[in-house]
Amino acid sequence: MSSPTSGRFGPGGPSRRTVLQLSAVTAGALLAGAGLAGPAEAAGPAPRLTEDPFRLGVASGEPTEDGFVLWTRLAPQPLALDGHGGMPRAAYDVEWEVAEDEGFRRVVRRGRSVAVPELAHAVHPQVNGLRPGRQYFYRFRAAGHLSPAGRVRTAPSARSGGGAFSFATASCQAWYHGYFSAYRGMVADDPDVVFFLGDYVYEYGITSANLWRKNAALGTGHDTETNTLAQYRVRYGLTKSDPDLQAAHAAAAWVLTPDDHEVQNDYADETSYYGLGAADFRLRRAVGYRAYYENTPLPLSALAHGPDARFYRRLTYGPLAEVHVLDSRQYRDSKPANAAAQADPARTLLGTSQERWLYSGLRRSRARWNLLAQQVAVMKVTDSRIDQWDGYPAARQRLLDVLAEPGTSPAVVLTGDTHRSIAGDLLADFARPDSKIVGSELVGTSIASDGDGSATDTYAPDWLQHPWAKFYDGRRGYVLGRVTDTELTADYRAVPYVEADADAEAITLVRFTTEAANPGLQKAS
């Protein structure tokens, strides 16, 4: 809970007692909805914090033309196995301020949030009333400790003309598979916004067999699969302890959407494929979604109510782009039993309501570009890839039909999941390779998942057999993009290794452009 103020750093707004009462109501509703109802955790007087509570850094997200969400989580001991990050079971005031300069001499917004144990002492203050297309700096203070500063840029005004904005995409950061050195390159590239497309954490137990991050220090308690709220919180604490991830969060606003590993591999709606019954899986999804919210700069609308959370949403980048953020896990039909079931025209990846919302937004958008930020590959690969849009061919065709409609702004799909860099075009009908191009897809590789990788591998032929696939590479990295009124440019950036240490430097593998007036990817010379 937060309250904006206009006074000096700290006081103002509703009383602390009022905010605490509201926080308890929110947390209590969340506990009840998750099937975790019971007495609220005791929140007595707040003891003094002798250790730095900002060990997980700071972050911002959801940029609009007049503001953004800020985030931090108080956790002096992020790997404490009870999931409370070394914090007492007490509420703490967290003051925040936003300035126009790095030295915080021109502070333009101040406020106070209350960090409560029921939400892992995380805060998500919403800041508004700022100027569009401007860079700001922010920081927090709690219990006498000052956080590192972060920087964030508001989105351009819808009334602005032309201009440009830059973005990066990232996904799939299994901490135990390697260092997050790709983020060093991303920070140096200085994008305006980062789209994180799923698999922020992984649920698997960490053992000597899958700990490929050399010389990594790991204590006890991480060798079993995450299943409880405490275990998920600890896994986020481990992942977010990476200094390059913290630097990337502090350098730009992030827009996040989950894939499967934030809960469990390959899940579909309320179906687990790994031995959990429906009731047990609903509880697991509830705690997985709750920990996801607690540890990322998501908007309040994404706070889970039991096993349900609203992750799909829409952001506007001035007249340049409408960004449609999708959720391809929570509403999808289960894996098909056979080819006939796979071809069922009623099958859906997004669910009926989200499909209607997406198609309406695509048709109504007056922005120059439609960007779809989502998880799994849209372009056709093989019918055996049933976890991707290949497993939902009728739903894919419905999407392609909307993208092909006259008047729909050109579309570029931003995708994660595959742990490979793949670029390709979207056809009006993949059964007819000569059909018109209705959009393009930029599939980003992983930050660390699957370890070092290589330029090519055994999966390459599955993709490169198709004329619509333009590029394939199996190393780790990210996509760096730039959007203007006339074209979108995408650089595929990669690091040569992630397992040995965190010092690998990012290089550009290839650059593609697509013109607003002429759909289709073209390799830059």
Coordinates of C-alpha atoms in Angstrom, one line a residue, residues 5 19 32 37 52 71 81 135 221 229 237 264 293 309 315 331 335 355 370 373 392 401 422 457 459 482 487 511 513:
T5 CA 3.0 13.0 -0.6
V19 CA -2.5 2.0 5.7
A32 CA -8.3 -16.6 2.0
A37 CA -6.9 -18.6 5.4
D52 CA 20.8 -3.8 4.7
W71 CA 9.2 -2.0 -6.5
L81 CA 14.3 -20.8 4.3
Q135 CA 14.0 10.0 -17.6
G221 CA 17.5 -26.2 1.2
L229 CA 5.0 -20.2 -0.8
G237 CA 15.6 -14.5 -3.6
Q264 CA 5.3 -25.8 -12.9
Y293 CA 3.8 -10.6 -7.8
A309 CA -4.4 -13.5 -11.6
L315 CA 0.3 -0.5 -22.7
Y331 CA -6.5 -20.2 -19.9
K335 CA -2.5 -31.1 -24.4
E355 CA -8.9 -13.8 -27.5
N370 CA 1.0 -3.7 -32.8
A373 CA 4.6 -9.6 -25.9
Y392 CA -3.4 -24.9 -31.2
D401 CA -6.8 -13.8 -39.8
I422 CA 14.9 -17.4 -34.1
D457 CA 22.2 -27.6 -32.6
Y459 CA 16.8 -28.4 -33.2
R482 CA 14.1 0.1 -32.0
E487 CA 10.4 0.7 -39.4
R511 CA 20.2 -7.3 -37.5
T513 CA 14.4 -4.6 -40.1

